[in-house]
Amino acid sequence: MTPNGSAIRAIREAQKLSIRALSDRTGLNRGYLSRLERGQIRATAEHRVEAIAQAMRVPKEAITHKETHRDDDGHEKEAPHRPRGASAALRGRP
């Protein structure tokens, strides 16, 4: 999943939640959450996004970017779902 760090930060701050409080609610490391908000983590596991969304009581769509790609005609489409590990397999890695 592609998290929207600026949306996570904006919602967290609007709810007057500290990074520490969000960390306590999600079980995720404060440094990890900080890097996520700053956009230094571009993809993360769905269960982490769900944990953050639940902790902030928002739908996960509120804190993620819609993953899209362009077809041969240049039209934007939603990216196809790839099972976990599919990217590595496409690159020829085990």
CSV table of N, CA, C and O in Angstrom, one decimal:
chain,number,residue,atom,x,y,z
A,1,MET,N,0.8,-1.2,0.0
A,1,MET,CA,0.0,0.0,0.0
A,1,MET,C,0.9,1.2,0.0
A,1,MET,O,2.0,1.2,0.5
A,2,THR,N,0.3,2.3,-0.6
A,2,THR,CA,1.1,3.5,-0.6
A,2,THR,C,0.5,4.5,0.4
A,2,THR,O,-0.6,5.1,0.1
A,3,PRO,N,1.1,4.7,1.5
A,3,PRO,CA,0.6,5.6,2.5
A,3,PRO,C,0.7,7.1,2.1
A,3,PRO,O,1.7,7.5,1.4
A,4,ASN,N,-0.2,7.9,2.5
A,4,ASN,CA,-0.1,9.4,2.3
A,4,ASN,C,0.3,10.0,3.6
A,4,ASN,O,-0.5,10.3,4.5
A,5,GLY,N,1.6,10.2,3.7
A,5,GLY,CA,2.2,10.7,4.9
A,5,GLY,C,1.6,12.0,5.4
A,5,GLY,O,1.4,12.3,6.6
A,6,SER,N,1.4,13.0,4.4
A,6,SER,CA,0.9,14.3,4.8
A,6,SER,C,-0.5,14.2,5.3
A,6,SER,O,-0.9,14.9,6.2
A,7,ALA,N,-1.3,13.3,4.8
A,7,ALA,CA,-2.7,13.1,5.3
A,7,ALA,C,-2.6,12.5,6.7
A,7,ALA,O,-3.4,12.9,7.6
A,8,ILE,N,-1.8,11.5,6.9
A,8,ILE,CA,-1.6,10.9,8.2
A,8,ILE,C,-1.3,12.0,9.3
A,8,ILE,O,-1.9,12.1,10.3
A,9,ARG,N,-0.3,12.8,8.9
A,9,ARG,CA,0.1,13.9,9.9
A,9,ARG,C,-1.0,14.9,10.1
A,9,ARG,O,-1.3,15.3,11.2
A,10,ALA,N,-1.7,15.3,9.0
A,10,ALA,CA,-2.7,16.3,9.2
A,10,ALA,C,-3.9,15.8,10.0
A,10,ALA,O,-4.4,16.5,10.9
A,11,ILE,N,-4.3,14.5,9.8
A,11,ILE,CA,-5.3,13.9,10.6
A,11,ILE,C,-4.9,13.8,12.1
A,11,ILE,O,-5.6,14.1,13.0
A,12,ARG,N,-3.6,13.3,12.3
A,12,ARG,CA,-3.1,13.1,13.6
A,12,ARG,C,-3.1,14.4,14.4
A,12,ARG,O,-3.5,14.5,15.5
A,13,GLU,N,-2.6,15.5,13.7
A,13,GLU,CA,-2.5,16.8,14.4
A,13,GLU,C,-3.9,17.4,14.6
A,13,GLU,O,-4.1,18.0,15.7
A,14,ALA,N,-4.8,17.2,13.7
A,14,ALA,CA,-6.2,17.7,13.9
A,14,ALA,C,-6.8,17.0,15.1
A,14,ALA,O,-7.7,17.6,15.8
A,15,GLN,N,-6.5,15.8,15.3
A,15,GLN,CA,-7.0,15.0,16.5
A,15,GLN,C,-6.2,15.2,17.7
A,15,GLN,O,-6.5,14.7,18.8
A,16,LYS,N,-5.2,16.1,17.6
A,16,LYS,CA,-4.3,16.4,18.7
A,16,LYS,C,-3.6,15.2,19.3
A,16,LYS,O,-3.5,15.1,20.5
A,17,LEU,N,-3.2,14.3,18.4
A,17,LEU,CA,-2.5,13.1,18.8
A,17,LEU,C,-1.0,13.3,18.6
A,17,LEU,O,-0.6,13.9,17.6
A,18,SER,N,-0.2,12.9,19.5
A,18,SER,CA,1.2,13.0,19.4
A,18,SER,C,1.7,11.7,18.6
A,18,SER,O,0.9,10.7,18.5
A,19,ILE,N,2.9,11.8,18.1
A,19,ILE,CA,3.4,10.5,17.5
A,19,ILE,C,3.5,9.4,18.5
A,19,ILE,O,3.2,8.3,18.2
A,20,ARG,N,3.9,9.8,19.7
A,20,ARG,CA,3.9,8.8,20.8
A,20,ARG,C,2.6,8.2,21.1
A,20,ARG,O,2.5,6.9,21.2
A,21,ALA,N,1.5,9.0,21.1
A,21,ALA,CA,0.2,8.4,21.3
A,21,ALA,C,-0.2,7.5,20.2
A,21,ALA,O,-0.8,6.4,20.4
A,22,LEU,N,0.1,7.9,18.9
A,22,LEU,CA,-0.2,7.1,17.8
A,22,LEU,C,0.6,5.8,17.8
A,22,LEU,O,0.0,4.7,17.5
A,23,SER,N,1.8,5.9,18.2
A,23,SER,CA,2.6,4.7,18.4
A,23,SER,C,2.1,3.7,19.4
A,23,SER,O,2.0,2.5,19.2
A,24,ASP,N,1.6,4.3,20.6
A,24,ASP,CA,1.0,3.5,21.6
A,24,ASP,C,-0.3,2.8,21.1
A,24,ASP,O,-0.5,1.6,21.4
A,25,ARG,N,-1.1,3.5,20.3
A,25,ARG,CA,-2.3,2.9,19.8
A,25,ARG,C,-2.1,1.8,18.7
A,25,ARG,O,-2.9,0.9,18.6
A,26,THR,N,-1.0,2.0,18.0
A,26,THR,CA,-0.8,1.1,16.8
A,26,THR,C,0.2,0.0,17.1
A,26,THR,O,0.2,-1.0,16.4
A,27,GLY,N,1.1,0.2,18.1
A,27,GLY,CA,2.2,-0.7,18.3
A,27,GLY,C,3.3,-0.5,17.3
A,27,GLY,O,4.3,-1.3,17.3
A,28,LEU,N,3.2,0.6,16.5
A,28,LEU,CA,4.3,0.8,15.5
A,28,LEU,C,5.3,1.8,16.2
A,28,LEU,O,5.0,2.7,17.0
A,29,ASN,N,6.6,1.6,15.8
A,29,ASN,CA,7.7,2.4,16.3
A,29,ASN,C,7.5,3.9,15.9
A,29,ASN,O,7.1,4.2,14.8
A,30,ARG,N,7.8,4.8,16.9
A,30,ARG,CA,7.7,6.3,16.6
A,30,ARG,C,8.5,6.7,15.4
A,30,ARG,O,8.1,7.5,14.6
A,31,GLY,N,9.7,6.2,15.3
A,31,GLY,CA,10.6,6.6,14.2
A,31,GLY,C,10.0,6.2,12.9
A,31,GLY,O,10.0,6.9,11.9
A,32,TYR,N,9.4,5.0,12.9
A,32,TYR,CA,8.7,4.5,11.7
A,32,TYR,C,7.6,5.4,11.3
A,32,TYR,O,7.4,5.8,10.1
A,33,LEU,N,6.7,5.7,12.2
A,33,LEU,CA,5.6,6.6,12.0
A,33,LEU,C,6.1,8.0,11.5
A,33,LEU,O,5.5,8.6,10.6
A,34,SER,N,7.1,8.5,12.1
A,34,SER,CA,7.7,9.8,11.6
A,34,SER,C,8.2,9.7,10.2
A,34,SER,O,7.9,10.6,9.4
A,35,ARG,N,8.9,8.7,9.9
A,35,ARG,CA,9.4,8.5,8.5
A,35,ARG,C,8.2,8.3,7.5
A,35,ARG,O,8.3,8.9,6.4
A,36,LEU,N,7.2,7.7,7.9
A,36,LEU,CA,6.0,7.5,7.1
A,36,LEU,C,5.4,8.8,6.8
A,36,LEU,O,5.0,9.1,5.7
A,37,GLU,N,5.2,9.6,7.8
A,37,GLU,CA,4.6,11.0,7.7
A,37,GLU,C,5.4,11.9,6.8
A,37,GLU,O,4.9,12.7,6.0
A,38,ARG,N,6.7,11.7,6.8
A,38,ARG,CA,7.6,12.6,6.0
A,38,ARG,C,7.8,12.1,4.6
A,38,ARG,O,8.5,12.7,3.8
A,39,GLY,N,7.2,10.9,4.3
A,39,GLY,CA,7.2,10.4,2.9
A,39,GLY,C,8.5,9.6,2.6
A,39,GLY,O,8.8,9.3,1.5
A,40,GLN,N,9.2,9.2,3.7
A,40,GLN,CA,10.4,8.5,3.5
A,40,GLN,C,10.1,7.0,3.3
A,40,GLN,O,11.0,6.2,2.9
A,41,ILE,N,8.9,6.6,3.6
A,41,ILE,CA,8.5,5.2,3.4
A,41,ILE,C,7.4,5.3,2.4
A,41,ILE,O,6.3,5.8,2.6
A,42,ARG,N,7.7,4.7,1.2
A,42,ARG,CA,6.7,4.9,0.1
A,42,ARG,C,5.7,3.7,-0.1
A,42,ARG,O,4.7,3.9,-0.7
A,43,ALA,N,6.0,2.6,0.6
A,43,ALA,CA,5.1,1.5,0.5
A,43,ALA,C,5.2,0.8,1.9
A,43,ALA,O,6.3,0.7,2.4
A,44,THR,N,4.1,0.3,2.3
A,44,THR,CA,4.1,-0.5,3.6
A,44,THR,C,3.0,-1.5,3.5
A,44,THR,O,2.1,-1.5,2.7
A,45,ALA,N,3.0,-2.4,4.5
A,45,ALA,CA,2.1,-3.5,4.5
A,45,ALA,C,0.7,-3.0,4.9
A,45,ALA,O,0.5,-2.0,5.6
A,46,GLU,N,-0.3,-3.6,4.3
A,46,GLU,CA,-1.7,-3.2,4.5
A,46,GLU,C,-2.1,-3.2,6.0
A,46,GLU,O,-2.8,-2.4,6.4
A,47,HIS,N,-1.6,-4.2,6.7
A,47,HIS,CA,-2.0,-4.3,8.1
A,47,HIS,C,-1.5,-3.1,8.9
A,47,HIS,O,-2.1,-2.7,9.9
A,48,ARG,N,-0.4,-2.5,8.5
A,48,ARG,CA,0.1,-1.3,9.2
A,48,ARG,C,-0.8,-0.1,8.9
A,48,ARG,O,-1.1,0.7,9.8
A,49,VAL,N,-1.2,0.0,7.6
A,49,VAL,CA,-2.1,1.1,7.3
A,49,VAL,C,-3.4,1.0,8.0
A,49,VAL,O,-4.0,1.9,8.5
A,50,GLU,N,-3.9,-0.3,8.1
A,50,GLU,CA,-5.2,-0.5,8.8
A,50,GLU,C,-5.0,-0.2,10.2
A,50,GLU,O,-6.0,0.4,10.8
A,51,ALA,N,-3.9,-0.5,10.8
A,51,ALA,CA,-3.7,-0.2,12.3
A,51,ALA,C,-3.7,1.3,12.5
A,51,ALA,O,-4.3,1.8,13.5
A,52,ILE,N,-3.1,2.1,11.6
A,52,ILE,CA,-3.0,3.5,11.7
A,52,ILE,C,-4.5,4.1,11.5
A,52,ILE,O,-4.9,5.0,12.3
A,53,ALA,N,-5.1,3.6,10.5
A,53,ALA,CA,-6.5,4.1,10.2
A,53,ALA,C,-7.4,3.8,11.4
A,53,ALA,O,-8.2,4.7,11.8
A,54,GLN,N,-7.4,2.6,12.0
A,54,GLN,CA,-8.2,2.3,13.1
A,54,GLN,C,-7.9,3.1,14.3
A,54,GLN,O,-8.8,3.6,15.0
A,55,ALA,N,-6.6,3.4,14.6
A,55,ALA,CA,-6.2,4.2,15.7
A,55,ALA,C,-6.7,5.6,15.6
A,55,ALA,O,-7.0,6.2,16.6
A,56,MET,N,-6.8,6.1,14.4
A,56,MET,CA,-7.2,7.5,14.1
A,56,MET,C,-8.7,7.5,13.8
A,56,MET,O,-9.3,8.6,13.6
A,57,ARG,N,-9.4,6.3,13.7
A,57,ARG,CA,-10.8,6.2,13.5
A,57,ARG,C,-11.2,6.9,12.1
A,57,ARG,O,-12.1,7.7,12.0
A,58,VAL,N,-10.4,6.5,11.1
A,58,VAL,CA,-10.7,7.0,9.7
A,58,VAL,C,-10.6,5.8,8.8
A,58,VAL,O,-10.0,4.8,9.1
A,59,PRO,N,-11.3,5.9,7.6
A,59,PRO,CA,-11.1,4.8,6.7
A,59,PRO,C,-9.7,4.8,6.1
A,59,PRO,O,-9.1,5.8,6.0
A,60,LYS,N,-9.2,3.6,5.8
A,60,LYS,CA,-7.8,3.5,5.3
A,60,LYS,C,-7.6,4.3,4.0
A,60,LYS,O,-6.5,4.8,3.7
A,61,GLU,N,-8.7,4.5,3.2
A,61,GLU,CA,-8.6,5.3,2.0
A,61,GLU,C,-8.3,6.8,2.3
A,61,GLU,O,-7.7,7.5,1.4
A,62,ALA,N,-8.5,7.2,3.5
A,62,ALA,CA,-8.2,8.6,3.9
A,62,ALA,C,-6.7,8.8,4.1
A,62,ALA,O,-6.3,10.0,4.0
A,63,ILE,N,-6.0,7.7,4.2
A,63,ILE,CA,-4.5,7.9,4.5
A,63,ILE,C,-3.7,7.2,3.5
A,63,ILE,O,-2.5,6.9,3.8
A,64,THR,N,-4.2,6.8,2.4
A,64,THR,CA,-3.4,6.2,1.3
A,64,THR,C,-3.6,6.9,0.0
A,64,THR,O,-4.6,7.6,-0.2
A,65,HIS,N,-2.6,6.7,-0.9
A,65,HIS,CA,-2.7,7.2,-2.2
A,65,HIS,C,-3.3,6.1,-3.1
A,65,HIS,O,-3.0,4.9,-2.9
A,66,LYS,N,-4.2,6.4,-4.0
A,66,LYS,CA,-4.7,5.4,-4.9
A,66,LYS,C,-3.6,5.0,-5.8
A,66,LYS,O,-3.0,5.9,-6.5
A,67,GLU,N,-3.4,3.8,-5.9
A,67,GLU,CA,-2.3,3.3,-6.8
A,67,GLU,C,-2.9,3.2,-8.2
A,67,GLU,O,-3.8,2.5,-8.5
A,68,THR,N,-2.2,3.9,-9.2
A,68,THR,CA,-2.7,3.9,-10.5
A,68,THR,C,-1.6,3.6,-11.5
A,68,THR,O,-0.4,3.7,-11.2
A,69,HIS,N,-1.9,3.3,-12.7
A,69,HIS,CA,-1.0,3.2,-13.8
A,69,HIS,C,-1.7,3.6,-15.1
A,69,HIS,O,-2.9,3.8,-15.1
A,70,ARG,N,-0.9,3.8,-16.1
A,70,ARG,CA,-1.5,4.3,-17.4
A,70,ARG,C,-1.5,3.1,-18.4
A,70,ARG,O,-0.6,2.3,-18.4
A,71,ASP,N,-2.6,3.0,-19.1
A,71,ASP,CA,-2.7,1.9,-20.1
A,71,ASP,C,-2.0,2.4,-21.4
A,71,ASP,O,-1.4,3.5,-21.4
A,72,ASP,N,-2.0,1.6,-22.4
A,72,ASP,CA,-1.3,1.9,-23.6
A,72,ASP,C,-1.8,3.2,-24.3
A,72,ASP,O,-1.0,3.8,-25.1
A,73,ASP,N,-3.0,3.6,-24.0
A,73,ASP,CA,-3.6,4.8,-24.6
A,73,ASP,C,-3.3,6.0,-23.7
A,73,ASP,O,-3.8,7.1,-24.0
A,74,GLY,N,-2.6,5.8,-22.6
A,74,GLY,CA,-2.3,6.9,-21.7
A,74,GLY,C,-3.4,7.2,-20.7
A,74,GLY,O,-3.3,8.2,-20.0
A,75,HIS,N,-4.4,6.4,-20.6
A,75,HIS,CA,-5.5,6.6,-19.7
A,75,HIS,C,-5.1,6.0,-18.3
A,75,HIS,O,-4.5,4.9,-18.2
A,76,GLU,N,-5.4,6.8,-17.3
A,76,GLU,CA,-5.1,6.3,-15.9
A,76,GLU,C,-6.1,5.3,-15.5
A,76,GLU,O,-7.3,5.4,-15.6
A,77,LYS,N,-5.5,4.2,-14.9
A,77,LYS,CA,-6.3,3.1,-14.4
A,77,LYS,C,-5.8,2.7,-13.0
A,77,LYS,O,-4.6,2.9,-12.7
A,78,GLU,N,-6.7,2.1,-12.2
A,78,GLU,CA,-6.2,1.6,-10.9
A,78,GLU,C,-5.3,0.5,-11.2
A,78,GLU,O,-5.4,-0.4,-12.0
A,79,ALA,N,-4.2,0.5,-10.4
A,79,ALA,CA,-3.1,-0.5,-10.5
A,79,ALA,C,-3.7,-1.9,-10.2
A,79,ALA,O,-4.5,-2.0,-9.2
A,80,PRO,N,-3.3,-2.9,-10.9
A,80,PRO,CA,-3.8,-4.3,-10.5
A,80,PRO,C,-3.2,-4.7,-9.2
A,80,PRO,O,-2.1,-4.3,-8.9
A,81,HIS,N,-4.0,-5.5,-8.5
A,81,HIS,CA,-3.5,-6.0,-7.2
A,81,HIS,C,-2.4,-7.1,-7.5
A,81,HIS,O,-2.6,-8.0,-8.3
A,82,ARG,N,-1.3,-7.0,-6.8
A,82,ARG,CA,-0.3,-8.0,-6.9
A,82,ARG,C,-0.1,-8.7,-5.5
A,82,ARG,O,0.0,-8.0,-4.5
A,83,PRO,N,-0.1,-10.0,-5.5
A,83,PRO,CA,0.1,-10.6,-4.2
A,83,PRO,C,1.4,-10.3,-3.6
A,83,PRO,O,2.4,-9.9,-4.3
A,84,ARG,N,1.5,-10.4,-2.3
A,84,ARG,CA,2.8,-10.1,-1.6
A,84,ARG,C,3.9,-10.9,-2.2
A,84,ARG,O,3.8,-12.1,-2.5
A,85,GLY,N,5.0,-10.2,-2.5
A,85,GLY,CA,6.2,-10.9,-3.1
A,85,GLY,C,6.2,-10.9,-4.6
A,85,GLY,O,7.2,-11.3,-5.2
A,86,ALA,N,5.1,-10.4,-5.2
A,86,ALA,CA,5.0,-10.4,-6.6
A,86,ALA,C,6.1,-9.6,-7.3
A,86,ALA,O,6.6,-9.9,-8.3
A,87,SER,N,6.4,-8.4,-6.7
A,87,SER,CA,7.4,-7.5,-7.3
A,87,SER,C,8.7,-8.2,-7.4
A,87,SER,O,9.4,-8.0,-8.4
A,88,ALA,N,9.1,-8.8,-6.3
A,88,ALA,CA,10.4,-9.5,-6.3
A,88,ALA,C,10.4,-10.6,-7.4
A,88,ALA,O,11.4,-10.8,-8.1
A,89,ALA,N,9.3,-11.3,-7.5
A,89,ALA,CA,9.3,-12.4,-8.5
A,89,ALA,C,9.4,-11.8,-9.9
A,89,ALA,O,10.0,-12.4,-10.8
A,90,LEU,N,8.8,-10.7,-10.1
A,90,LEU,CA,8.8,-10.0,-11.4
A,90,LEU,C,10.2,-9.6,-11.8
A,90,LEU,O,10.6,-9.5,-12.9
A,91,ARG,N,11.0,-9.3,-10.8
A,91,ARG,CA,12.4,-8.9,-11.0
A,91,ARG,C,13.3,-10.1,-11.1
A,91,ARG,O,14.5,-9.9,-11.2
A,92,GLY,N,12.8,-11.3,-10.9
A,92,GLY,CA,13.6,-12.5,-11.0
A,92,GLY,C,14.2,-12.9,-9.7
A,92,GLY,O,15.2,-13.6,-9.7
A,93,ARG,N,13.7,-12.3,-8.6
A,93,ARG,CA,14.3,-12.7,-7.3
A,93,ARG,C,13.4,-13.7,-6.6
A,93,ARG,O,12.2,-13.7,-6.8
A,94,PRO,N,14.0,-14.5,-5.8
A,94,PRO,CA,13.1,-15.5,-5.1
A,94,PRO,C,12.3,-14.9,-4.0
A,94,PRO,O,12.5,-13.8,-3.6
